[in-house]
Tab-separated table of C-alpha atoms and ligand atoms in Angstrom:
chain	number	residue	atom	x	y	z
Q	1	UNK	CA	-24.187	96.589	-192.391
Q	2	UNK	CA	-21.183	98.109	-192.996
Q	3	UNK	CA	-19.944	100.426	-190.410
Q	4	UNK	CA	-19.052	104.103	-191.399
Q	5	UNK	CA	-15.809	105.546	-189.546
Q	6	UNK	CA	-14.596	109.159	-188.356
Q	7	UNK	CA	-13.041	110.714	-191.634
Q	8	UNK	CA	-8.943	110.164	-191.654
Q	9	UNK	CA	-6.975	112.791	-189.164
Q	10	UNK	CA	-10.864	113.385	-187.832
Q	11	UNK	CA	-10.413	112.314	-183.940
Q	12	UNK	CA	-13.116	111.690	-181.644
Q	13	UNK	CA	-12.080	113.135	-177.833
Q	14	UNK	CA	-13.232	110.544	-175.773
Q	15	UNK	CA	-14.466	111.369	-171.967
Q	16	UNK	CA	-10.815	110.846	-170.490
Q	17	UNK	CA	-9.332	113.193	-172.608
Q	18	UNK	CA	-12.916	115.998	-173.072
Q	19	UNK	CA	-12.508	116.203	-169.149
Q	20	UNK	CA	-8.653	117.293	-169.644
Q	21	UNK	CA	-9.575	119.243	-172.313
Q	22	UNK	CA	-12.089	121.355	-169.813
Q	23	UNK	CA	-9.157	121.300	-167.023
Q	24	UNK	CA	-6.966	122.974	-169.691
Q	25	UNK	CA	-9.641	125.807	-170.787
Q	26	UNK	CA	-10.490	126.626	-167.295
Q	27	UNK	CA	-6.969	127.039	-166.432
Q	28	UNK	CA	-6.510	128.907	-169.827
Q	29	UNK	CA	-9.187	131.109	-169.029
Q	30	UNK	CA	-7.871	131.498	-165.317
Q	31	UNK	CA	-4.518	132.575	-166.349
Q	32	UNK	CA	-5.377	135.255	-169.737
Q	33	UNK	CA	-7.857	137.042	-167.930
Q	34	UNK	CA	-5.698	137.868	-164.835
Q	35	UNK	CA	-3.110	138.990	-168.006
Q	36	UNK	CA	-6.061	141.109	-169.179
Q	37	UNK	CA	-7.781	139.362	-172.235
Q	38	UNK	CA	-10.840	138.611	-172.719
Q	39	UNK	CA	-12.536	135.821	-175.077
Q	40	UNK	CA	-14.053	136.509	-178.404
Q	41	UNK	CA	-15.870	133.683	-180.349
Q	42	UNK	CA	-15.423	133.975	-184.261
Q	43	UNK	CA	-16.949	131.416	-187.059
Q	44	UNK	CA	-14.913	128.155	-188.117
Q	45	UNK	CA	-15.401	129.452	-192.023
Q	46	UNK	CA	-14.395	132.077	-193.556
Q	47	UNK	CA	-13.696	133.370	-197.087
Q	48	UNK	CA	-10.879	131.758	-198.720
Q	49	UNK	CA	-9.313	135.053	-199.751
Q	50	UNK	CA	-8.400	136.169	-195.661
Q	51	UNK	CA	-6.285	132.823	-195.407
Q	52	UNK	CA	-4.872	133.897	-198.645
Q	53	UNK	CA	-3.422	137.334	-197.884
Q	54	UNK	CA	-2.760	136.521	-194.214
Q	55	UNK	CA	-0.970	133.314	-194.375
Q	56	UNK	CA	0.931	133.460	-197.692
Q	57	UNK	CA	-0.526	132.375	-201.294
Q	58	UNK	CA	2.928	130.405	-201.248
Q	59	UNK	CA	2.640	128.516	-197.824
Q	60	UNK	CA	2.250	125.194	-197.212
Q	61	UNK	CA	-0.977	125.799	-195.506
Q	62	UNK	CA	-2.675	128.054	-198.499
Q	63	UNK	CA	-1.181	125.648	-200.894
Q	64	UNK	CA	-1.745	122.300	-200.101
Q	65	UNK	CA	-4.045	122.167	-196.572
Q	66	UNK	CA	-6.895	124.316	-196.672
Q	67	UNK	CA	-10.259	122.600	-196.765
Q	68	UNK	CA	-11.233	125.135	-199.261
Q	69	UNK	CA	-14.925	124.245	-201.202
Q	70	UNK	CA	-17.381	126.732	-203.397
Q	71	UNK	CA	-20.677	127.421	-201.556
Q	72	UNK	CA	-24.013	127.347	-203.404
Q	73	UNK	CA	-23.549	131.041	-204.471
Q	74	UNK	CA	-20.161	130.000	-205.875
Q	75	UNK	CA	-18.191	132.129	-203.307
Q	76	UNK	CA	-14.818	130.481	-202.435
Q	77	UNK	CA	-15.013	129.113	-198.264
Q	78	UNK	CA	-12.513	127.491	-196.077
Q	79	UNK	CA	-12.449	125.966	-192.801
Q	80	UNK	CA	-10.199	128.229	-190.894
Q	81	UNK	CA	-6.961	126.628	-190.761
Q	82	UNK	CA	-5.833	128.880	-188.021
Q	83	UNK	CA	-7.098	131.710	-185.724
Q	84	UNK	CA	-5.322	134.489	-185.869
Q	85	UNK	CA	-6.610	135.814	-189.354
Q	86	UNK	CA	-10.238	135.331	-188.123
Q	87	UNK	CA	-9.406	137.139	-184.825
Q	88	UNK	CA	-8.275	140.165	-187.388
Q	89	UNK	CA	-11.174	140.320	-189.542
Q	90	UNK	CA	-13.284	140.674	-186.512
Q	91	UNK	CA	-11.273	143.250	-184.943
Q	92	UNK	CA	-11.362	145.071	-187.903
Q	93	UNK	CA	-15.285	144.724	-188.540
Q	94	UNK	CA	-16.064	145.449	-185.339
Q	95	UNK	CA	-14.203	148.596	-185.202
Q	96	UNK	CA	-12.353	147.497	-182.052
Q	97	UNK	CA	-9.690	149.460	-182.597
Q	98	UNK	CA	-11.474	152.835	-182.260
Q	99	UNK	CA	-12.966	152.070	-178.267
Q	100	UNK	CA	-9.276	150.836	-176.919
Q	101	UNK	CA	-5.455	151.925	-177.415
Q	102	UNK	CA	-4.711	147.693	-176.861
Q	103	UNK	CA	-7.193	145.158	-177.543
Q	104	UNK	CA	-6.232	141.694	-175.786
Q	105	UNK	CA	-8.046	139.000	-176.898
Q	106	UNK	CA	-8.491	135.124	-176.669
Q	107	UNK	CA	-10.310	132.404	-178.436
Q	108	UNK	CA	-10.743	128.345	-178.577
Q	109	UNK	CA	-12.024	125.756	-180.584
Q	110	UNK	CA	-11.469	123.725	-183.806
Q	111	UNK	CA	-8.957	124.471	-186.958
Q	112	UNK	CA	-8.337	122.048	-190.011
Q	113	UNK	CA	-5.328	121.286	-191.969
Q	114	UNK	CA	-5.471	118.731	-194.577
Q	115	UNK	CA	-1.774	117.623	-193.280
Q	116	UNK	CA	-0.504	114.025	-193.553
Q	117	UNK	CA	-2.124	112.486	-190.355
Q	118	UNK	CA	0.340	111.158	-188.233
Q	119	UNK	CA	1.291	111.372	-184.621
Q	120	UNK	CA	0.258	114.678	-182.860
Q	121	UNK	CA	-0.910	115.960	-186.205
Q	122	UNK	CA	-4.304	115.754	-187.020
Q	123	UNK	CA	-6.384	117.320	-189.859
Q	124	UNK	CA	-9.469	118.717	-187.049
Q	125	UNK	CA	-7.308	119.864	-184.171
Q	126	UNK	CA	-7.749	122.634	-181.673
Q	127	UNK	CA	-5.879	125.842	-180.304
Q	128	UNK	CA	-6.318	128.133	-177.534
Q	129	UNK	CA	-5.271	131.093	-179.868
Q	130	UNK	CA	-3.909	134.658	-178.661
Q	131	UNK	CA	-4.012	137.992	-179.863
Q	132	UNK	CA	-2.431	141.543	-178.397
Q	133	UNK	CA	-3.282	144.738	-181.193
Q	134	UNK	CA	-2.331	147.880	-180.576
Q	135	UNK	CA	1.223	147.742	-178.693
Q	136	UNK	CA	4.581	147.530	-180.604
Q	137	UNK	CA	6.858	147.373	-177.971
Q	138	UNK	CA	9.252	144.499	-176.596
Q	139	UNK	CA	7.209	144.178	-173.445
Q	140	UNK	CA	4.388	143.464	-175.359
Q	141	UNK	CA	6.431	140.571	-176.805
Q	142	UNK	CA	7.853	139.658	-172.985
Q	143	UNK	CA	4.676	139.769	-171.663
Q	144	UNK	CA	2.920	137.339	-174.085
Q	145	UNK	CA	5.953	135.313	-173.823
Q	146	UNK	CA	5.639	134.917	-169.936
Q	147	UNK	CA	1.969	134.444	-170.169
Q	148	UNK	CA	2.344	131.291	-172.601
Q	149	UNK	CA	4.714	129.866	-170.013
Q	150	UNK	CA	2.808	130.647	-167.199
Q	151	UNK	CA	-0.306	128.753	-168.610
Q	152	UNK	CA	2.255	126.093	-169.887
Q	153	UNK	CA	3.206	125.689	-166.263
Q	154	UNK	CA	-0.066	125.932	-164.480
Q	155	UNK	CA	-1.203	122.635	-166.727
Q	156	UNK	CA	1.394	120.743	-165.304
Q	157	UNK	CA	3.557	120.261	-168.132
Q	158	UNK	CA	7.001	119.701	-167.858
Q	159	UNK	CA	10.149	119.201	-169.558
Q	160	UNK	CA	9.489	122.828	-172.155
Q	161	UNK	CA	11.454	124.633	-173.672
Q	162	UNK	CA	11.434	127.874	-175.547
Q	163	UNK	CA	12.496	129.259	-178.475
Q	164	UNK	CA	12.961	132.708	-180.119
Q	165	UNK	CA	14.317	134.401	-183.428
Q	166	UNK	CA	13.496	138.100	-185.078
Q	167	UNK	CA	12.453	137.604	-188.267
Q	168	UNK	CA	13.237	141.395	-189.263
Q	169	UNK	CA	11.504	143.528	-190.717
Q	170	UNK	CA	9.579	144.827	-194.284
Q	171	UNK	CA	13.126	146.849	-194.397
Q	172	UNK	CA	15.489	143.830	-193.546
Q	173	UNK	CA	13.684	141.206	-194.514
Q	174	UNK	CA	14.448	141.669	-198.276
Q	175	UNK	CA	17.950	141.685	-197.673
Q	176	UNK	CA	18.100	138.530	-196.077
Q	177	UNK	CA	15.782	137.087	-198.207
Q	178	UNK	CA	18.214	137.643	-201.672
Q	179	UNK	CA	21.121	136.170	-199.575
Q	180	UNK	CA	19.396	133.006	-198.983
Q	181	UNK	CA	18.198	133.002	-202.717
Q	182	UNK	CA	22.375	133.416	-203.603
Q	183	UNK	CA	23.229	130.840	-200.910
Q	184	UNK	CA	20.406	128.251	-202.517
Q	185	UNK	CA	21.443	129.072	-205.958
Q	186	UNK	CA	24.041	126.773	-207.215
Q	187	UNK	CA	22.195	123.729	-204.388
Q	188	UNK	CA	19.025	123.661	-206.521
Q	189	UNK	CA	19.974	119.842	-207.927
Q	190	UNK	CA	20.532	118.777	-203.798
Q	191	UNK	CA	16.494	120.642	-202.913
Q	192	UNK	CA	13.379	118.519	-203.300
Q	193	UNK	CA	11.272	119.854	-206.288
Q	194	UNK	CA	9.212	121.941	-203.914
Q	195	UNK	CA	12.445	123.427	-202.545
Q	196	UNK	CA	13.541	124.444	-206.148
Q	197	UNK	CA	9.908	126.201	-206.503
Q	198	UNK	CA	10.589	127.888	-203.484
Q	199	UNK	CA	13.781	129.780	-204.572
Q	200	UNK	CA	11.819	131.675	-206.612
Q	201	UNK	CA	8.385	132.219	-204.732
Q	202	UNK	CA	9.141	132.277	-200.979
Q	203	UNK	CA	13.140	131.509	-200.038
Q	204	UNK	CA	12.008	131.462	-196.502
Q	205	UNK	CA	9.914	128.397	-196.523
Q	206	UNK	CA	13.258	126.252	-197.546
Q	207	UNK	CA	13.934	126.415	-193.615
Q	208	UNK	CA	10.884	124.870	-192.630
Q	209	UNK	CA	11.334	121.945	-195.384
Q	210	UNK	CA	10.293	118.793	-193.413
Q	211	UNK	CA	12.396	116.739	-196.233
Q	212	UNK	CA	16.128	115.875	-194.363
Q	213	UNK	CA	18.501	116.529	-197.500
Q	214	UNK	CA	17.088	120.250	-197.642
Q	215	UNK	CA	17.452	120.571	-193.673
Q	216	UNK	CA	21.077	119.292	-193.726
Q	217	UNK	CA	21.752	122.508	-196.672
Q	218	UNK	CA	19.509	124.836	-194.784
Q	219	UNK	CA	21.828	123.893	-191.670
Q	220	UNK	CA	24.746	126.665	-193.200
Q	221	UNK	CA	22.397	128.860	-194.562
Q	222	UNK	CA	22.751	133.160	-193.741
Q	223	UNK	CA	21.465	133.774	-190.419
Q	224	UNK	CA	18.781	135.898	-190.166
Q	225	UNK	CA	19.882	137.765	-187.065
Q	226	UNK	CA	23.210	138.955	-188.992
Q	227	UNK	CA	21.020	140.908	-191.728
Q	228	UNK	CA	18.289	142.623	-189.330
Q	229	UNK	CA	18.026	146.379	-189.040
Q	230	UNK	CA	18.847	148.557	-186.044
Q	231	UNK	CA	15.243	148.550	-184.990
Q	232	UNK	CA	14.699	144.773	-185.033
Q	233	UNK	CA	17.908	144.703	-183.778
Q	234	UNK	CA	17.170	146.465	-180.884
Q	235	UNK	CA	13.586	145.146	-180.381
Q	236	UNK	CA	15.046	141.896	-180.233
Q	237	UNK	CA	17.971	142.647	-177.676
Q	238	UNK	CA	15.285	143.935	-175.541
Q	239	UNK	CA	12.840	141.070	-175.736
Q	240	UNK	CA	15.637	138.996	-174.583
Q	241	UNK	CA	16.536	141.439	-171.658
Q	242	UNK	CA	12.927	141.487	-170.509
Q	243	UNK	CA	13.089	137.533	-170.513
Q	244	UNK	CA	15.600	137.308	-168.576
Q	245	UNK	CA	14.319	139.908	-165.662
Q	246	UNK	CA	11.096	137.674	-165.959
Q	247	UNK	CA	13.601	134.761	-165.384
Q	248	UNK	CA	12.140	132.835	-168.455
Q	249	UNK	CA	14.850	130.422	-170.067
Q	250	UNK	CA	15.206	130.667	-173.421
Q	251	UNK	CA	17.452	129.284	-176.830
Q	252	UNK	CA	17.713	131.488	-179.695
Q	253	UNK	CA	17.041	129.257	-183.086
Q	254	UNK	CA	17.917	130.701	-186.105
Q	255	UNK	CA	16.348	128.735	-188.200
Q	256	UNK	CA	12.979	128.682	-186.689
Q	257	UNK	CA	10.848	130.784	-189.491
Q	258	UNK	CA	7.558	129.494	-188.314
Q	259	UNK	CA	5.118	128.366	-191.208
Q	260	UNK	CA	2.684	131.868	-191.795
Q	261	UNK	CA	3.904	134.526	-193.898
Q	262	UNK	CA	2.501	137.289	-191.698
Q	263	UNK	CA	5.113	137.055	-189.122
Q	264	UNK	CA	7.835	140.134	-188.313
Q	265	UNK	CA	10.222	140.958	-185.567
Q	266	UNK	CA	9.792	138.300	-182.777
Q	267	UNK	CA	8.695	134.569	-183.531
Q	268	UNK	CA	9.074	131.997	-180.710
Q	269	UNK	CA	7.909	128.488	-179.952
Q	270	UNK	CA	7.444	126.083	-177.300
Q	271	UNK	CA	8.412	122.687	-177.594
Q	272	UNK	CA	8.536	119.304	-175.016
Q	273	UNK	CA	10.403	116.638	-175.037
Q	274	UNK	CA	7.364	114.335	-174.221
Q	275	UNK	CA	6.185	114.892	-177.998
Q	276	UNK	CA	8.614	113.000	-180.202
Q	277	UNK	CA	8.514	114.594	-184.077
Q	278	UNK	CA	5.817	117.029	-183.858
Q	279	UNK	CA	7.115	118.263	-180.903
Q	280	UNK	CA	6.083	121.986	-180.842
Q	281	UNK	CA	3.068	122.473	-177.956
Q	282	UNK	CA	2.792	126.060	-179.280
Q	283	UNK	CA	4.003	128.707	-181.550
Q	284	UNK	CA	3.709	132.426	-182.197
Q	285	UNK	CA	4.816	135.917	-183.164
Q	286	UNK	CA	4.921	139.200	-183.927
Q	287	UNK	CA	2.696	140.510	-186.820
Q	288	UNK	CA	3.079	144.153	-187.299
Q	289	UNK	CA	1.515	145.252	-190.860
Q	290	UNK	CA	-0.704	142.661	-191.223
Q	291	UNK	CA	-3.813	144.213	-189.777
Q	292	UNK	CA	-3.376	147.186	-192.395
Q	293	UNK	CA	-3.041	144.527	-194.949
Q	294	UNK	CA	-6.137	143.026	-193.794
Q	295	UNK	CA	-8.389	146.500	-194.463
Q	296	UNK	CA	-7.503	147.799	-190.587
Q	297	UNK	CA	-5.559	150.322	-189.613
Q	298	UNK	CA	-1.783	150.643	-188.597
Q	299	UNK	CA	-2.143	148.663	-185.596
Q	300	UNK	CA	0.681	146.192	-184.355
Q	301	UNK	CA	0.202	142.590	-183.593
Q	302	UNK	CA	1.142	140.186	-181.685
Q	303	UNK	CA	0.318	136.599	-180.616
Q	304	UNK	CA	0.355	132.857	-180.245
Q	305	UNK	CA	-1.701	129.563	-180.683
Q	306	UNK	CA	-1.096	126.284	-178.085
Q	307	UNK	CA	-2.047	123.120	-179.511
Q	308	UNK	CA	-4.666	121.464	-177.589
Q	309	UNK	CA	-4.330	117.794	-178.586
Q	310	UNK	CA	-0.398	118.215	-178.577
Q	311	UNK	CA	-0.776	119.996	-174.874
Q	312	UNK	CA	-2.887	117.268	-173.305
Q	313	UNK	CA	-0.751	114.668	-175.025
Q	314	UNK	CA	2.127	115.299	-172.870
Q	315	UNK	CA	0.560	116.486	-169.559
Q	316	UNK	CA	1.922	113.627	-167.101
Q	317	UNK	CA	-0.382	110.695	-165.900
Q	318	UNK	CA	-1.131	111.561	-162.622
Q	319	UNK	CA	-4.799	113.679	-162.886
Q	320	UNK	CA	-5.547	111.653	-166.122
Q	321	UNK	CA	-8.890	110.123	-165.704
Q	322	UNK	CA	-10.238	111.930	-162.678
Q	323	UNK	CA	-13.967	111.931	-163.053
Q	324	UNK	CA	-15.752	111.498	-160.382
Q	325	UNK	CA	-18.402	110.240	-158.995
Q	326	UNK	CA	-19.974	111.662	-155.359
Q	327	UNK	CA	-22.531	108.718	-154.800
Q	328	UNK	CA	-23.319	105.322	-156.267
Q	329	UNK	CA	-26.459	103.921	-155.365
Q	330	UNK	CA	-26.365	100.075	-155.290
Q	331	UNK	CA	-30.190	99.319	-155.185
Q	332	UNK	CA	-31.223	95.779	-154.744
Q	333	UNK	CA	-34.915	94.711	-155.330
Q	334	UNK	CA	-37.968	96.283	-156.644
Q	335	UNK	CA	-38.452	99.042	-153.663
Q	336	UNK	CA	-35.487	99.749	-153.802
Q	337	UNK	CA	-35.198	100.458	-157.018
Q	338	UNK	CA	-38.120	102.669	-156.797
Q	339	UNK	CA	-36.214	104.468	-153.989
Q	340	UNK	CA	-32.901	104.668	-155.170
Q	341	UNK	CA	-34.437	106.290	-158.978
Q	342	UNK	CA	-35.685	109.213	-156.942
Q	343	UNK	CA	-32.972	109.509	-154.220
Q	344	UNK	CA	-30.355	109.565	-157.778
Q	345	UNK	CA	-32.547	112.810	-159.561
Q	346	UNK	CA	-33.197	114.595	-156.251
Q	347	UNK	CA	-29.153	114.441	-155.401
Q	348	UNK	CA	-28.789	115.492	-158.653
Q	349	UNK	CA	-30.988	118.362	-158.570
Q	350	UNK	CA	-29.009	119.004	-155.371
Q	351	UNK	CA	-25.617	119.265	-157.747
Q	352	UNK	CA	-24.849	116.077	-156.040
Q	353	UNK	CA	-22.984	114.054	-158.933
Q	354	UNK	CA	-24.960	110.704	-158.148
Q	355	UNK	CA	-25.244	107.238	-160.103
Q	356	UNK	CA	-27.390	104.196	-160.249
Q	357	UNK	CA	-27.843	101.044	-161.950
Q	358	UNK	CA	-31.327	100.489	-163.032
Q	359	UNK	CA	-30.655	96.666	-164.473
Q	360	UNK	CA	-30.989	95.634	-160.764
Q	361	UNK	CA	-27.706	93.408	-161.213
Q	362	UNK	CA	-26.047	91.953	-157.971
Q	363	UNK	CA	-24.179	93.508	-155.166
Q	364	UNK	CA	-21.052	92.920	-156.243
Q	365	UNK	CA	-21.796	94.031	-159.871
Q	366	UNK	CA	-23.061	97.037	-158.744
Q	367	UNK	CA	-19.617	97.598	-156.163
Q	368	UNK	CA	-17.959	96.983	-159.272
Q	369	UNK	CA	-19.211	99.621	-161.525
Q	370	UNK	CA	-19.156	101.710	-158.522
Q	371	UNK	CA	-15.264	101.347	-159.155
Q	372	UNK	CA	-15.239	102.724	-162.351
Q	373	UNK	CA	-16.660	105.656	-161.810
Q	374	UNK	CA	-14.549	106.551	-159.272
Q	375	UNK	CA	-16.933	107.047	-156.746
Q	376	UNK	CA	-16.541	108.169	-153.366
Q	377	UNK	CA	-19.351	106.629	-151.738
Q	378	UNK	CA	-21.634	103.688	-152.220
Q	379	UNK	CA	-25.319	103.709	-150.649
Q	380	UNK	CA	-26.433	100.487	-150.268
Q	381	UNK	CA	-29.948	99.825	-150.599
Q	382	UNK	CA	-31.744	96.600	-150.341
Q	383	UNK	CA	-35.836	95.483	-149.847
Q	384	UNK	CA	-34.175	94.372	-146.553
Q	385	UNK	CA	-33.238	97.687	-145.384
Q	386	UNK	CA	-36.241	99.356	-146.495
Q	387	UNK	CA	-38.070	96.916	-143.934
Q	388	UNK	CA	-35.525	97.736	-141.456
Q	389	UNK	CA	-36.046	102.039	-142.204
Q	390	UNK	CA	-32.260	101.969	-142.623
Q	391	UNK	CA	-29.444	101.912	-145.512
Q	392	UNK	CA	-25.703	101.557	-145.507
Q	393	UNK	CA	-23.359	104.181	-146.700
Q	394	UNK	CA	-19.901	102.604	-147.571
Q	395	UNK	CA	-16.831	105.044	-147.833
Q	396	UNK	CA	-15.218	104.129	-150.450
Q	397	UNK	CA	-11.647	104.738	-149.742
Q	398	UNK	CA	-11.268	103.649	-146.476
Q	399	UNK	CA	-14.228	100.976	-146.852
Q	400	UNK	CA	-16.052	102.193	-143.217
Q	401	UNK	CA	-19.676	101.522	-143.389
Q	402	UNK	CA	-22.467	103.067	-141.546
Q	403	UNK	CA	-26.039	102.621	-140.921
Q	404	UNK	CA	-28.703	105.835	-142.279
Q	405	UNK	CA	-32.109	106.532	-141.379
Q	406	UNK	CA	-34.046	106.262	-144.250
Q	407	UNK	CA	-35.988	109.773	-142.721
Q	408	UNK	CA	-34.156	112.576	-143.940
Q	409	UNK	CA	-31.916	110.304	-146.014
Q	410	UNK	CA	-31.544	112.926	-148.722
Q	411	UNK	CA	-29.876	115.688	-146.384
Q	412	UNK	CA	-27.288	113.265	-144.412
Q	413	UNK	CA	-26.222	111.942	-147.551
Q	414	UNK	CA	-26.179	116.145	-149.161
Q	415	UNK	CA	-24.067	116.696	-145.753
Q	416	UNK	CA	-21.389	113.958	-145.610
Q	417	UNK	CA	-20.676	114.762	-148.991
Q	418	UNK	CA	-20.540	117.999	-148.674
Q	419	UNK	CA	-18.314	117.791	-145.348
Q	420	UNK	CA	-16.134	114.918	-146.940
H	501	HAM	P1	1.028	127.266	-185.792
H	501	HAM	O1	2.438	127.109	-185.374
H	501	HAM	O2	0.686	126.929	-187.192
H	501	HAM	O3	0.631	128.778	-185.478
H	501	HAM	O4	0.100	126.416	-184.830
H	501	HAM	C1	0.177	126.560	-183.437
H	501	HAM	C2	0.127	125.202	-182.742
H	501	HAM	O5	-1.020	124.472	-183.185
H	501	HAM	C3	1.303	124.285	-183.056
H	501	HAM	O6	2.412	124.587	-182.259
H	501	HAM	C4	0.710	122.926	-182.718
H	501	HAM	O7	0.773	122.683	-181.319
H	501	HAM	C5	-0.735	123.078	-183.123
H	501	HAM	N1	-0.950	122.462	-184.449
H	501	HAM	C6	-0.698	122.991	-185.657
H	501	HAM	N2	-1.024	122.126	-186.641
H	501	HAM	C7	-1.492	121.009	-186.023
H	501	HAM	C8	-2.000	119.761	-186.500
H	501	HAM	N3	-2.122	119.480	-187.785
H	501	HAM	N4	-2.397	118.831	-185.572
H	501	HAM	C9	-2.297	119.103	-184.239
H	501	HAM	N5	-1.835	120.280	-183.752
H	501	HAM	C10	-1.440	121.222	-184.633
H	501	HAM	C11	-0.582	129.329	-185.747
H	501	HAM	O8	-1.560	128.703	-186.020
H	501	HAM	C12	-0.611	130.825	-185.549
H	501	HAM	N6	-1.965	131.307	-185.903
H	501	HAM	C13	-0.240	131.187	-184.122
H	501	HAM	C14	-0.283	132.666	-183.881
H	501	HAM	C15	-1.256	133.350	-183.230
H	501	HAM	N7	0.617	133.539	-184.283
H	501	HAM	C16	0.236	134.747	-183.904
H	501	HAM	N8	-0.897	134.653	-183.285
């Protein structure tokens, strides 16, 4: 029979990398609820029209990645591509706004981009998302900012580094926009074709052109920070201020214009070295506006996403594959077997993480195995012993190996584990 595969820029998470994945959350979960938020769980669909007006009709995303499909009923759906817009609809619908002046809120799992798979891209990949409503102020933006690093750090990753930029405001913005529309105009022949689209539809996207010709033109483009208004102005110099009292290193990019429409004032990312091309770990901004746009009310927004697979990609090597096991039981005959089957479920029941192997292979295959999975100790269990009312327990770090009673066999082993 022919074998059917995982669909292209589908990736399984194998046990290694799951486990990593659950260090990651906990320590995600750890860190954003000492900063105050608390989880919300929202669907993986959604209708196509909230990607639309969130994320920009003329974005890469809208246009070209959404796993978009009609439902039975004919109404337009689409795997979420991203968070943030679901997190909105939610807050909205739920009236959140109305019980709380701020709203901090957190949420994990699964997004979908039909992107060219390559490298740290995949089209199912996951996000610890973030999301602050209600707070328009540069320490909202500090804050955030520290509490992305924070959880960066606490993971163990090293070698990051971040980057900020204001992308001004509904009142600057415009300006800015028209100069890069001049500055483009009369380079249209050097732009790819979807550059020369862009001119007219979104001028901003140019920057984020992943095609090198439009990058090296981009490269002496206006710079945004030259054309925002005294408020963003301001907000920005703050953000920066704040930053630095928090002692958080920083680079200003100028060209970073992230990839969503929705974004205003303050825009950062996070990028490591460890990644090669697709190097950002995590990315983010400020969104004031968009919630009104959404249906809500005038409510400010803030937030950012961290890229699971990208994240656990470059943690370092140390830590990687640290199941364990507490107990392997290495049973040796037909008693023994017998023994060992109910001596492995009552640990268990115990919360004892305990293992056997029931094809009654041979010592050494079973020592072997015990290897793998990393377990601490080995009981060793033969017909032999059973005559002899005893069993051995081998540590298996430092290889000592005592005799056990088989009376009360289940609460010595509990207890040396327990006191290891
Ligand atoms: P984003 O920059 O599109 O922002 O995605 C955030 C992170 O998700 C990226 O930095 C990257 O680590 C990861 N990521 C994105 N696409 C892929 C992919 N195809 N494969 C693997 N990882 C990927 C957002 O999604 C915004 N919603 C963030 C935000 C929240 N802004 C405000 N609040």
């Amino acid at each position: 029979m022919e074998k059917i595969t995982a669909i292209r820029g589908f990736k399984d998470i194998l046990p290694d990398d799951a486990f990593r994945f659950q260090e990651v959350e906990t320590i995600a979960r750890f860190v954003f609820n000492s900063f105050g938020f608390r989880e919300i769980r929202i669907p993986i669909m959604e209708k196509t029209e909230l990607f639309k007006r969130s994320i920009g009709e003329t974005t890469d995303i809208v246009e070209k990645e959404m796993y978009t499909f009609r439902d039975r009923d004919d109404e337009l759906l689409t795997l979420r591509p991203e968070a943030t817009a679901s997190v909105i609809r939610a807050y909205i619908e739920h009236n959140m706004f109305a019980n709380e002046q701020v709203t901090k809120l957190f949420t994990i799992g699964p997004m979908f981009r039909r992107e060219r798979p390559q490298k740290g891209r995949f089209r199912q990949f996951n996000q610890i998302d973030v999301e602050l409503f209600g707070d328009d102020k540069p320490q909202s933006d500090a804050e955030i900012i520290f509490m992305l690093i924070r959880f960066l750090q606490s993971t163990g990753l090293k070698d990051l580094q971040l980057e900020i930029n204001s992308l001004g405001c509904k009142a600057c913005r415009p300006t800015f926009s028209k100069a890069i529309i001049e500055f483009l105009k009369g380079r249209e022949n050097e732009l790819c074709p979807d550059c020369q689209r862009r001119i007219n539809t979104n001028p901003l996207r140019v920057f984020d052109c992943k095609v090198e010709t439009c990058g090296t033109i981009i490269a002496n483009a206006p710079r945004i920070l030259d054309f925002l208004c005294s408020d963003c102005e301001g907000h920005f110099k703050q953000v920066q201020s704040l930053l630095n009292d928090l002692k958080i290193s920083f680079d200003i990019n100028v060209r970073m214009v992230r990839g969503l429409d929705y974004y205003t004032k303050t825009a950062f990312e996070v990028k490591s070295g460890a990644l090669g091309a697709q190097n950002a770990v995590a990315g983010g901004g400020r969104y004031d506006g968009l919630v009104k746009f959404l249906g809500g009310p005038e409510v400010a927004g803030i937030g950012f996403a961290v890229g699971f697979e990208r994240l656990v990609a470059c943690l370092p090597e140390e830590g990687k594959n640290v199941f364990q096991t507490d107990l392997f039981i290495a049973a040796l005959g037909d008693r023994a077997q017998k023994l060992g089957f109910k001596l492995t479920n009552e640990l268990r029941r115990a919360g004892i993480a305990a293992e056997m192997d029931y094809a009654d292979k041979s010592l050494k295959s079973q020592m072997k195995r015990a290897d793998k999975l990393n377990s601490s100790f080995t009981l060793i269990l033969g017909d032999k012993e059973i005559d002899e009312k005893q069993a051995q327990l081998r540590n298996m770090k430092t290889k000592d190996q005592q005799a056990l009673s088989l009376d009360n066999l289940q609460k010595t082993i509990i207890t040396f584990i327990r006191e290891r």
